[in-house]
Short mmCIF file of C-alpha atoms (C1' of nucleotides) and ligand atoms in Angstrom, two decimals:
data_model
loop_
_atom_site.label_atom_id
_atom_site.label_comp_id
_atom_site.label_asym_id
_atom_site.label_seq_id
_atom_site.Cartn_x
_atom_site.Cartn_y
_atom_site.Cartn_z
CA MET A 17 -49.77 -7.38 60.85
CA ASN A 18 -50.62 -6.96 57.18
CA PHE A 19 -48.11 -6.15 54.47
CA THR A 20 -48.18 -4.87 50.91
CA THR A 21 -47.22 -7.11 48.01
CA SER A 22 -43.94 -5.27 47.65
CA GLU A 23 -43.12 -5.56 51.35
CA GLU A 24 -43.87 -9.29 51.27
CA ASN A 25 -41.61 -9.79 48.28
CA TYR A 26 -38.75 -7.94 49.97
CA ILE A 27 -39.24 -9.85 53.24
CA LYS A 28 -39.06 -13.11 51.36
CA GLY A 29 -35.96 -11.96 49.48
CA ILE A 30 -34.14 -10.98 52.67
CA PHE A 31 -35.13 -14.26 54.34
CA HIS A 32 -33.75 -16.21 51.42
CA LEU A 33 -30.41 -14.42 51.46
CA GLN A 34 -29.92 -14.46 55.22
CA GLN A 35 -30.40 -18.25 55.29
CA GLU A 36 -26.97 -18.55 53.72
CA ASN A 37 -24.98 -15.53 54.87
CA GLY A 38 -26.50 -14.27 58.09
CA LEU A 39 -26.21 -10.54 57.41
CA VAL A 40 -27.56 -9.33 54.09
CA ASN A 41 -26.22 -6.35 52.13
CA THR A 42 -27.97 -3.86 49.89
CA ASN A 43 -26.47 -4.80 46.54
CA ALA A 44 -27.14 -8.51 47.03
CA LEU A 45 -30.79 -7.84 47.80
CA ALA A 46 -31.07 -5.47 44.83
CA ALA A 47 -29.79 -8.27 42.58
CA GLU A 48 -32.14 -10.83 44.16
CA MET A 49 -35.13 -8.51 43.72
CA GLN A 50 -34.12 -7.31 40.26
CA THR A 51 -34.25 -3.71 41.38
CA ARG A 52 -31.88 -0.84 42.22
CA PRO A 53 -29.90 -0.42 45.45
CA ALA A 54 -31.61 2.92 46.09
CA SER A 55 -35.01 1.21 45.99
CA VAL A 56 -33.76 -1.37 48.48
CA THR A 57 -32.65 1.34 50.88
CA ASP A 58 -36.11 2.93 50.66
CA MET A 59 -37.79 -0.36 51.54
CA LEU A 60 -35.33 -1.12 54.36
CA LYS A 61 -36.45 2.06 56.09
CA LYS A 62 -40.09 0.97 55.88
CA LEU A 63 -39.39 -2.53 57.16
CA LYS A 64 -37.29 -1.17 60.02
CA GLU A 65 -40.12 1.26 60.84
CA LYS A 66 -42.46 -1.75 61.01
CA LYS A 67 -40.00 -3.49 63.35
CA LEU A 68 -39.31 -6.46 61.11
CA LEU A 69 -35.65 -5.71 60.55
CA GLN A 70 -32.37 -5.24 62.39
CA TYR A 71 -30.73 -2.57 60.30
CA GLU A 72 -28.05 0.06 60.75
CA LYS A 73 -27.05 2.32 57.91
CA TYR A 74 -24.08 0.98 55.91
CA LYS A 75 -23.81 -2.05 58.25
CA GLY A 76 -26.07 -4.64 56.62
CA PHE A 77 -29.35 -6.03 57.89
CA LYS A 78 -31.36 -9.12 58.77
CA LEU A 79 -34.91 -10.02 59.75
CA ASN A 80 -35.72 -10.21 63.46
CA GLU A 81 -38.12 -12.83 64.83
CA ALA A 82 -41.23 -10.95 63.68
CA GLY A 83 -39.67 -10.56 60.24
CA LYS A 84 -38.78 -14.24 60.02
CA LYS A 85 -42.32 -15.23 60.97
CA ALA A 86 -43.68 -12.91 58.26
CA ALA A 87 -41.29 -14.45 55.72
CA LEU A 88 -42.26 -18.02 56.65
CA ASP A 89 -45.88 -17.05 56.18
CA VAL A 90 -45.27 -15.91 52.63
CA VAL A 91 -43.11 -18.96 51.89
CA ARG A 92 -45.90 -21.18 53.22
CA LYS A 93 -48.45 -19.56 50.93
CA HIS A 94 -46.12 -19.70 47.93
CA ARG A 95 -45.37 -23.41 48.34
CA LEU A 96 -48.94 -24.44 49.05
CA TRP A 97 -50.07 -22.69 45.86
CA GLU A 98 -47.25 -24.34 43.90
CA PHE A 99 -48.41 -27.70 45.22
CA PHE A 100 -51.96 -26.90 44.17
CA LEU A 101 -50.89 -25.87 40.67
CA VAL A 102 -48.90 -29.04 40.08
CA GLU A 103 -51.02 -31.64 41.89
CA LYS A 104 -54.50 -30.35 41.09
CA LEU A 105 -54.16 -28.25 37.94
CA LYS A 106 -51.45 -30.49 36.44
CA PHE A 107 -49.01 -27.72 35.63
CA ASP A 108 -45.43 -28.76 34.87
CA TRP A 109 -43.13 -27.97 37.79
CA ASP A 110 -41.12 -25.47 35.75
CA LYS A 111 -44.18 -23.27 35.08
CA VAL A 112 -45.61 -22.65 38.54
CA HIS A 113 -43.20 -20.22 40.16
CA PRO A 114 -44.34 -16.94 38.54
CA ILE A 115 -48.02 -17.73 39.21
CA ALA A 116 -47.37 -18.66 42.85
CA GLU A 117 -45.39 -15.43 43.09
CA GLU A 118 -48.71 -13.61 42.66
CA LEU A 119 -51.02 -16.00 44.52
CA GLU A 120 -48.82 -15.81 47.63
CA HIS A 121 -50.04 -12.25 48.22
CA ILE A 122 -53.72 -13.09 48.64
CA ASN A 123 -54.24 -12.49 52.33
CA SER A 124 -56.83 -14.68 54.00
CA VAL A 125 -55.90 -16.93 56.88
CA GLU A 126 -59.00 -19.05 56.29
CA LEU A 127 -58.20 -19.45 52.59
CA ILE A 128 -54.75 -20.83 53.31
CA GLN A 129 -55.95 -23.09 56.11
CA ARG A 130 -58.63 -24.56 53.86
CA LEU A 131 -56.23 -24.87 50.92
CA ASP A 132 -53.76 -26.70 53.17
CA ASN A 133 -56.45 -29.19 54.22
CA PHE A 134 -57.76 -29.59 50.68
CA LEU A 135 -54.25 -30.50 49.55
CA GLY A 136 -53.82 -33.01 52.38
CA ASN A 137 -51.42 -30.89 54.46
CA PRO A 138 -48.41 -31.50 52.24
CA SER A 139 -44.91 -31.22 53.75
CA PHE A 140 -42.99 -30.46 50.56
CA ASP A 141 -43.64 -28.41 47.46
CA PRO A 142 -43.20 -29.68 43.87
CA HIS A 143 -39.49 -28.77 43.95
CA GLY A 144 -38.90 -30.66 47.19
CA ASP A 145 -38.77 -27.54 49.37
CA PRO A 146 -40.35 -27.85 52.82
CA ILE A 147 -43.70 -26.14 53.48
CA PRO A 148 -43.76 -24.32 56.84
CA ASP A 149 -46.83 -25.07 58.96
CA LYS A 150 -49.06 -22.25 60.18
CA ASN A 151 -46.73 -21.66 63.14
CA GLY A 152 -43.72 -21.37 60.85
CA LYS A 153 -42.32 -24.79 61.72
CA ILE A 154 -40.39 -26.38 58.86
CA PRO A 155 -39.95 -30.13 58.34
CA VAL A 156 -36.32 -31.17 57.91
CA ILE A 157 -34.91 -34.11 56.00
CA LYS A 158 -31.34 -35.36 55.67
CA GLN A 159 -30.27 -35.02 52.09
CA GLN A 160 -27.06 -34.95 50.09
CA SER A 161 -26.06 -33.66 46.70
CA LEU A 162 -26.19 -36.33 44.03
CA SER A 163 -22.54 -35.47 43.30
CA GLU A 164 -21.50 -36.96 46.68
CA ILE A 165 -23.34 -40.27 46.45
CA PRO A 166 -21.27 -43.49 46.11
CA PHE A 167 -21.72 -45.71 43.05
CA LYS A 168 -24.48 -48.32 42.97
CA LYS A 169 -26.38 -46.84 45.92
CA ASN A 170 -30.16 -46.47 45.39
CA VAL A 171 -31.39 -42.99 46.29
CA THR A 172 -34.54 -40.89 45.87
CA VAL A 173 -34.61 -37.32 44.56
CA SER A 174 -35.72 -34.99 47.38
CA SER A 175 -35.13 -31.46 46.10
CA VAL A 176 -33.44 -29.24 43.52
CA SER A 177 -31.31 -26.30 44.59
CA ASN A 178 -31.21 -24.50 41.24
CA GLN A 179 -34.82 -23.82 40.35
CA THR A 180 -34.51 -21.74 37.23
CA ALA A 181 -37.02 -22.67 34.57
CA GLN A 182 -34.07 -23.75 32.42
CA MET A 183 -32.84 -26.25 35.01
CA LEU A 184 -36.31 -27.63 35.71
CA ASP A 185 -36.99 -27.98 32.01
CA MET A 186 -33.76 -29.93 31.62
CA LEU A 187 -34.61 -32.30 34.47
CA LYS A 188 -38.04 -32.82 32.92
CA HIS A 189 -36.32 -34.07 29.77
CA TYR A 190 -34.22 -36.48 31.87
CA LYS A 191 -37.51 -37.58 33.53
CA ILE A 192 -36.02 -36.62 36.89
CA ALA A 193 -38.58 -35.30 39.39
CA ILE A 194 -39.07 -35.27 43.17
CA GLY A 195 -39.42 -38.90 44.26
CA THR A 196 -37.59 -40.34 41.25
CA GLN A 197 -35.23 -43.21 42.12
CA LEU A 198 -31.64 -42.93 40.91
CA THR A 199 -28.37 -44.85 40.98
CA VAL A 200 -24.98 -43.39 40.15
CA LEU A 201 -23.06 -45.77 37.92
CA LYS A 202 -19.87 -43.97 36.99
CA LYS A 203 -18.05 -40.68 37.12
CA PHE A 204 -16.18 -39.38 34.07
CA GLU A 205 -12.97 -37.75 35.22
CA PHE A 206 -12.72 -35.63 32.08
CA ASP A 207 -15.47 -33.15 33.05
CA GLY A 208 -16.94 -34.61 36.23
CA SER A 209 -20.14 -35.74 34.55
CA LEU A 210 -22.00 -38.75 35.96
CA GLU A 211 -23.57 -41.76 34.35
CA ILE A 212 -26.78 -42.49 36.22
CA LYS A 213 -29.74 -44.84 35.99
CA VAL A 214 -33.12 -43.11 36.25
CA SER A 215 -35.90 -45.31 37.64
CA LYS A 216 -35.89 -48.50 35.59
CA GLN A 217 -34.93 -46.77 32.36
CA ASN A 218 -31.69 -46.76 30.39
CA ALA A 219 -28.63 -45.08 31.79
CA CYS A 220 -27.88 -41.49 30.84
CA ILE A 221 -25.23 -38.88 31.51
CA ILE A 222 -25.67 -35.66 33.45
CA SER A 223 -23.18 -32.83 33.83
CA GLU A 224 -21.41 -32.14 37.12
CA GLN A 225 -23.36 -28.86 37.35
CA VAL A 226 -26.67 -30.69 37.21
CA ALA A 227 -25.51 -33.35 39.71
CA LYS A 228 -24.46 -30.72 42.25
CA ASN A 229 -27.93 -29.16 42.21
CA VAL A 230 -29.93 -32.37 42.61
CA PHE A 231 -30.40 -33.48 46.21
CA VAL A 232 -31.32 -37.00 47.25
CA HIS A 233 -31.99 -39.06 50.35
CA ASP A 234 -31.79 -42.76 51.16
CA ILE A 235 -34.49 -44.90 49.66
CA GLN A 236 -37.15 -45.69 52.28
CA MET B 7 -54.14 -6.12 26.59
CA ASN B 8 -53.21 -6.26 30.25
CA PHE B 9 -54.79 -4.14 32.95
CA THR B 10 -53.98 -3.09 36.48
CA THR B 11 -56.03 -4.35 39.41
CA SER B 12 -57.67 -0.96 39.74
CA GLU B 13 -58.51 -0.77 36.04
CA GLU B 14 -60.03 -4.25 36.17
CA ASN B 15 -62.18 -3.33 39.15
CA TYR B 16 -63.48 -0.20 37.43
CA ILE B 17 -64.16 -2.07 34.18
CA LYS B 18 -66.18 -4.64 36.10
CA GLY B 19 -68.05 -1.91 37.96
CA ILE B 20 -68.99 -0.10 34.75
CA PHE B 21 -70.06 -3.37 33.13
CA HIS B 22 -72.29 -4.16 36.07
CA LEU B 23 -74.03 -0.77 35.99
CA GLN B 24 -74.46 -0.58 32.23
CA GLN B 25 -76.23 -3.98 32.22
CA GLU B 26 -79.21 -2.22 33.77
CA ASN B 27 -79.12 1.36 32.58
CA GLY B 28 -77.16 1.48 29.35
CA LEU B 29 -75.28 4.72 29.98
CA VAL B 30 -73.46 4.99 33.30
CA ASN B 31 -72.85 8.23 35.22
CA THR B 32 -69.99 9.29 37.42
CA ASN B 33 -71.75 9.40 40.79
CA ALA B 34 -73.31 5.98 40.35
CA LEU B 35 -69.93 4.44 39.58
CA ALA B 36 -68.34 6.25 42.51
CA ALA B 37 -70.99 4.72 44.79
CA GLU B 38 -70.50 1.26 43.25
CA MET B 39 -66.74 1.46 43.68
CA GLN B 40 -66.85 3.08 47.12
CA THR B 41 -64.69 5.93 45.93
CA ARG B 42 -65.01 9.63 45.05
CA PRO B 43 -66.41 11.07 41.81
CA ALA B 44 -63.11 12.83 41.15
CA SER B 45 -61.29 9.48 41.27
CA VAL B 46 -63.80 8.05 38.81
CA THR B 47 -63.19 10.89 36.36
CA ASP B 48 -59.45 10.23 36.57
CA MET B 49 -59.93 6.55 35.75
CA LEU B 50 -62.39 7.29 32.94
CA LYS B 51 -59.66 9.25 31.18
CA LYS B 52 -57.30 6.28 31.41
CA LEU B 53 -59.88 3.80 30.17
CA LYS B 54 -60.83 6.07 27.28
CA GLU B 55 -57.13 6.44 26.44
CA LYS B 56 -56.92 2.62 26.33
CA LYS B 57 -59.94 2.56 23.99
CA LEU B 58 -62.21 0.56 26.28
CA LEU B 59 -64.78 3.28 26.80
CA GLN B 60 -67.21 5.52 24.95
CA TYR B 61 -67.04 8.68 26.99
CA GLU B 62 -67.75 12.35 26.52
CA LYS B 63 -67.26 14.83 29.30
CA TYR B 64 -70.45 15.44 31.32
CA LYS B 65 -72.40 13.07 29.04
CA GLY B 66 -72.02 9.66 30.72
CA PHE B 67 -70.12 6.64 29.45
CA LYS B 68 -70.24 2.94 28.61
CA LEU B 69 -67.84 0.18 27.65
CA ASN B 70 -67.30 -0.48 23.96
CA GLU B 71 -66.82 -4.02 22.61
CA ALA B 72 -63.21 -4.24 23.76
CA GLY B 73 -64.25 -2.99 27.19
CA LYS B 74 -67.07 -5.51 27.46
CA LYS B 75 -64.73 -8.33 26.51
CA ALA B 76 -62.30 -7.19 29.21
CA ALA B 77 -65.13 -7.05 31.75
CA LEU B 78 -66.37 -10.53 30.88
CA ASP B 79 -62.86 -11.80 31.33
CA VAL B 80 -62.70 -10.48 34.89
CA VAL B 81 -66.21 -11.73 35.65
CA ARG B 82 -65.21 -15.15 34.35
CA LYS B 83 -62.18 -15.27 36.63
CA HIS B 84 -64.18 -14.03 39.62
CA ARG B 85 -66.91 -16.62 39.25
CA LEU B 86 -64.58 -19.53 38.55
CA TRP B 87 -62.65 -18.73 41.73
CA GLU B 88 -65.90 -18.45 43.70
CA PHE B 89 -66.89 -21.86 42.41
CA PHE B 90 -63.51 -23.25 43.46
CA LEU B 91 -63.79 -21.75 46.95
CA VAL B 92 -67.24 -23.20 47.56
CA GLU B 93 -67.00 -26.56 45.77
CA LYS B 94 -63.42 -27.50 46.56
CA LEU B 95 -62.49 -25.57 49.69
CA LYS B 96 -65.98 -25.83 51.21
CA PHE B 97 -66.38 -22.15 51.99
CA ASP B 98 -69.91 -20.95 52.76
CA TRP B 99 -71.33 -18.99 49.83
CA ASP B 100 -71.54 -15.78 51.85
CA LYS B 101 -67.77 -15.73 52.50
CA VAL B 102 -66.26 -16.07 49.04
CA HIS B 103 -66.84 -12.71 47.38
CA PRO B 104 -64.00 -10.67 48.99
CA ILE B 105 -61.46 -13.43 48.33
CA ALA B 106 -62.54 -13.85 44.69
CA GLU B 107 -62.31 -10.07 44.43
CA GLU B 108 -58.54 -10.48 44.85
CA LEU B 109 -58.02 -13.78 43.03
CA GLU B 110 -59.72 -12.40 39.90
CA HIS B 111 -56.67 -10.17 39.26
CA ILE B 112 -54.15 -12.99 38.88
CA ASN B 113 -53.38 -12.82 35.19
CA SER B 114 -52.54 -16.12 33.55
CA VAL B 115 -54.59 -17.46 30.68
CA GLU B 116 -53.26 -20.95 31.29
CA LEU B 117 -54.15 -20.80 34.99
CA ILE B 118 -57.77 -19.96 34.27
CA GLN B 119 -58.08 -22.50 31.49
CA ARG B 120 -56.74 -25.25 33.77
CA LEU B 121 -58.87 -24.09 36.69
CA ASP B 122 -61.95 -24.19 34.46
CA ASN B 123 -61.18 -27.77 33.43
CA PHE B 124 -60.32 -28.83 36.97
CA LEU B 125 -63.72 -27.55 38.12
CA GLY B 126 -65.53 -29.39 35.30
CA ASN B 127 -66.26 -26.29 33.20
CA PRO B 128 -69.08 -25.04 35.41
CA SER B 129 -71.78 -22.80 33.89
CA PHE B 130 -72.92 -21.05 37.07
CA ASP B 131 -71.17 -19.72 40.15
CA PRO B 132 -72.26 -20.48 43.75
CA HIS B 133 -74.78 -17.62 43.65
CA GLY B 134 -76.35 -18.84 40.43
CA ASP B 135 -74.68 -16.25 38.23
CA PRO B 136 -73.57 -17.42 34.79
CA ILE B 137 -69.86 -17.97 34.13
CA PRO B 138 -68.76 -16.55 30.75
CA ASP B 139 -66.68 -18.94 28.66
CA LYS B 140 -63.24 -17.91 27.42
CA ASN B 141 -64.82 -16.14 24.44
CA GLY B 142 -67.10 -14.14 26.71
CA LYS B 143 -70.23 -16.15 25.87
CA ILE B 144 -72.72 -16.31 28.73
CA PRO B 145 -75.22 -19.11 29.26
CA VAL B 146 -78.79 -17.88 29.71
CA ILE B 147 -81.62 -19.45 31.65
CA LYS B 148 -85.26 -18.45 31.95
CA GLN B 149 -85.94 -17.52 35.53
CA GLN B 150 -88.53 -15.62 37.52
CA SER B 151 -88.60 -13.97 40.89
CA LEU B 152 -90.03 -16.22 43.59
CA SER B 153 -92.52 -13.43 44.30
CA GLU B 154 -94.22 -14.09 40.92
CA ILE B 155 -94.62 -17.85 41.18
CA PRO B 156 -98.12 -19.33 41.52
CA PHE B 157 -99.03 -21.38 44.60
CA LYS B 158 -98.23 -25.10 44.71
CA LYS B 159 -95.85 -24.99 41.77
CA ASN B 160 -92.55 -26.83 42.30
CA VAL B 161 -89.55 -24.67 41.38
CA THR B 162 -85.78 -24.76 41.80
CA VAL B 163 -83.68 -21.85 43.08
CA SER B 164 -81.44 -20.59 40.25
CA SER B 165 -79.91 -17.34 41.53
CA VAL B 166 -80.02 -14.54 44.07
CA SER B 167 -80.07 -10.92 42.98
CA ASN B 168 -79.13 -9.36 46.33
CA GLN B 169 -75.76 -10.87 47.20
CA THR B 170 -74.83 -8.97 50.31
CA ALA B 171 -73.30 -11.16 53.01
CA GLN B 172 -76.34 -10.35 55.15
CA MET B 173 -78.80 -11.71 52.57
CA LEU B 174 -76.75 -14.83 51.88
CA ASP B 175 -76.37 -15.48 55.59
CA MET B 176 -80.15 -15.24 56.00
CA LEU B 177 -80.80 -17.70 53.15
CA LYS B 178 -78.27 -20.04 54.73
CA HIS B 179 -80.42 -20.07 57.87
CA TYR B 180 -83.50 -20.88 55.79
CA LYS B 181 -81.43 -23.65 54.14
CA ILE B 182 -82.10 -22.04 50.77
CA ALA B 183 -79.26 -22.43 48.26
CA ILE B 184 -78.86 -22.69 44.49
CA GLY B 185 -80.64 -25.89 43.43
CA THR B 186 -82.95 -26.01 46.42
CA GLN B 187 -86.53 -27.03 45.56
CA LEU B 188 -89.31 -24.74 46.76
CA THR B 189 -93.08 -24.46 46.69
CA VAL B 190 -95.03 -21.30 47.51
CA LEU B 191 -97.98 -22.17 49.76
CA LYS B 192 -99.56 -18.87 50.67
CA LYS B 193 -99.18 -15.11 50.52
CA PHE B 194 -99.95 -12.97 53.58
CA GLU B 195 -101.65 -9.83 52.39
CA PHE B 196 -100.64 -7.91 55.53
CA ASP B 197 -96.96 -7.44 54.53
CA GLY B 198 -96.62 -9.50 51.37
CA SER B 199 -94.62 -12.25 53.07
CA LEU B 200 -94.81 -15.78 51.68
CA GLU B 201 -95.25 -19.14 53.30
CA ILE B 202 -93.02 -21.58 51.44
CA LYS B 203 -91.96 -25.19 51.71
CA VAL B 204 -88.20 -25.71 51.44
CA SER B 205 -87.19 -29.13 50.05
CA LYS B 206 -89.01 -31.72 52.13
CA GLN B 207 -88.80 -29.73 55.33
CA ASN B 208 -91.42 -27.86 57.32
CA ALA B 209 -92.98 -24.74 55.89
CA CYS B 210 -91.56 -21.36 56.82
CA ILE B 211 -92.23 -17.71 56.14
CA ILE B 212 -90.02 -15.32 54.17
CA SER B 213 -90.45 -11.57 53.76
CA GLU B 214 -91.53 -10.01 50.47
CA GLN B 215 -88.06 -8.44 50.23
CA VAL B 216 -86.40 -11.83 50.38
CA ALA B 217 -88.86 -13.36 47.90
CA LYS B 218 -88.21 -10.62 45.34
CA ASN B 219 -84.48 -11.33 45.38
CA VAL B 220 -84.69 -15.11 45.00
CA PHE B 221 -84.93 -16.30 41.41
CA VAL B 222 -86.20 -19.72 40.38
CA HIS B 223 -86.83 -21.82 37.30
CA ASP B 224 -89.09 -24.76 36.52
CA ILE B 225 -88.09 -28.03 38.03
CA GLN B 226 -86.39 -30.24 35.46
"C1'" DA C 2 -85.51 33.07 31.61
"C1'" DA C 3 -83.08 33.55 35.67
"C1'" DT C 4 -81.60 31.20 39.66
"C1'" DA C 5 -80.61 27.34 42.59
"C1'" DA C 6 -79.15 22.65 43.01
"C1'" DA C 7 -76.92 18.63 41.50
"C1'" DA C 8 -73.48 16.40 38.89
"C1'" DT C 9 -69.07 16.44 36.98
"C1'" DT C 10 -64.53 17.91 36.09
"C1'" DT C 11 -60.17 20.34 37.16
"C1'" DA C 12 -56.38 21.74 40.03
"C1'" DG C 13 -53.42 20.66 43.36
"C1'" DA C 14 -51.79 17.52 47.02
"C1'" DC C 15 -50.30 13.03 48.93
"C1'" DA C 16 -48.56 8.18 49.59
"C1'" DA C 17 -46.39 4.07 47.68
"C1'" DA C 18 -42.99 2.23 44.91
"C1'" DA C 19 -40.00 2.71 41.64
"C1'" DC C 20 -36.05 5.33 39.17
"C1'" DT C 21 -31.38 8.40 38.21
"C1'" DA C 22 -27.68 11.12 39.59
"C1'" DA C 23 -24.98 12.79 43.14
"C1'" DA C 24 -23.14 12.62 47.82
"C1'" DA C 25 -21.45 10.02 51.70
"C1'" DT C 26 -19.36 6.11 53.74
"C1'" DT C 27 -16.66 2.00 53.91
"C1'" DA C 28 -13.29 -1.22 51.94
"C1'" DA C 29 -9.35 -2.20 49.04
"C1'" DA C 30 -5.10 -0.98 46.68
"C1'" DA C 31 -1.14 1.47 45.88
"C1'" DT D 19 -1.52 6.10 54.84
"C1'" DT D 20 -3.22 8.31 51.05
"C1'" DT D 21 -5.76 7.33 46.99
"C1'" DT D 22 -9.02 4.75 44.49
"C1'" DA D 23 -12.87 1.81 44.07
"C1'" DA D 24 -17.01 -0.21 45.63
"C1'" DT D 25 -21.03 0.14 48.33
"C1'" DT D 26 -24.70 2.53 50.23
"C1'" DT D 27 -27.56 6.38 51.09
"C1'" DT D 28 -29.78 10.84 49.95
"C1'" DA D 29 -32.11 14.12 47.00
"C1'" DG D 30 -35.08 14.85 43.65
"C1'" DT D 31 -38.37 12.76 39.86
"C1'" DT D 32 -41.92 9.81 37.97
"C1'" DT D 33 -46.15 6.94 37.79
"C1'" DT D 34 -50.37 5.19 39.67
"C1'" DG D 35 -54.23 5.83 42.28
"C1'" DT D 36 -56.30 8.21 45.61
"C1'" DC D 37 -58.11 12.50 47.97
"C1'" DT D 38 -60.21 17.60 48.94
"C1'" DA D 39 -61.64 21.92 47.46
"C1'" DA D 40 -62.86 24.80 43.87
"C1'" DA D 41 -64.55 25.60 39.23
"C1'" DT D 42 -67.48 24.24 35.50
"C1'" DT D 43 -71.42 22.28 33.27
"C1'" DT D 44 -75.96 20.39 33.27
"C1'" DT D 45 -80.52 19.89 35.26
"C1'" DA D 46 -84.33 21.37 37.97
"C1'" DT D 47 -87.08 24.94 40.08
"C1'" DT D 48 -88.99 29.13 40.73
MN1 LIG E 307 -44.57 -12.48 45.10
MN1 LIG E 308 -41.00 -24.23 44.90
MN1 LIG E 309 -61.28 -7.20 42.40
MN1 LIG E 310 -70.94 -14.78 42.68
#
DNA sequence: AATAAAATTTAGACAAAACTAAAATTAAAA
DNA sequence: TTTTAATTTTAGTTTTGTCTAAATTTTATT
């Protein structure tokens, strides 16, 4: 099956929301897609017509298996392109999302297969998010929020759950990226901020909000 | 200025036709774009409105300076992506056009600048066509049709003027590509076909039609 | 110069994707 | 359990890009 750019964007949006909540509702998707609820309803009819969606009027909706496969396909393309932009074209990680948002809609199975090989079949994108393989299979890793890590334990940054350009820009200033080694030294009870050591550099302090959105795994 | 995908395709189509004939007419552009004359007229109004076109009803049309700059920009993107697909992703040269036809519409100045650098600022695409620089400047080379080359002279293939997939597939079978060294050995008066030597391989025979569409320059 | 043919434009329609405003349905509060 | 509020859908428009059929203009031919 082949989808329009708009359909692909909606499919991806629904997939993202249903990961957390199961059923998705119209207003939430409208917010996610930066559009109006009425536009969402229009698209839901099309996606149901194309048998990608379980949907009953007023009752919420979610992707069926065909829909999930379609979503994973778009996610795969998006993350491979992001990897390309950062690893090959040397973009900063906070600049690649809007470009990948367009590149993900180029439809050529051979293009993506060749791109995947050219990049060395990467498992994670520049933000630490897993890249589905061509069958939609996603690699999983055990990870924890930095805010739950005990003091003095060495950990490696594995992903970032808030991926706004603002957040990524902030982490860039802290020199925190995927793969960076960290140690939590101290927690300040006043506002929950953490003193951490980044790689072999001086210690610095990050807010509780930042800590909650940085995910890490054990050093290997 | 920013253009829609459809506008960019039309601009490129007009540019291509006006290279040869100066003024372009509606039916020719409709044929080039595989669309209907009425659709062309509609688009001409939009492009004139955007001040890219010299156009008077019933009198033909051509791009003005702004239009030419816009066209060169799309051509630049198209050819850089083709170069990427062949040199980095190892596509055959007869498979890249339709994919580049989509990639050329991704609008990000930084993306194209970085891609250009990543590719080593190439001057020619996989079919030997010149790649405009970011100011729209095009490198020129002296070249002649293979059908006009004297016998025994060593020449190098520089471009191909018929770029249908069928033609490119045929040249692939002859192992003729951009940069290939050739020598014309003999012309058969019966049908104008040429006996040629390709690189250091055995001699073979190509039709007059093929010879006319292969362009070469002196060996350097 | 009149007529026929070809090229081009206009008029009107359609599909996709968005919107606003109003109606319908469901959920929450009094 | 009414009443109110929030959510969702419908109805009707708009924009972009396409189309067909008909009208207009230009070009070619008698
Ligand atoms: Mn997108
Ligand atoms: Mn990402
Ligand atoms: Mn194109
Ligand atoms: Mn080319």
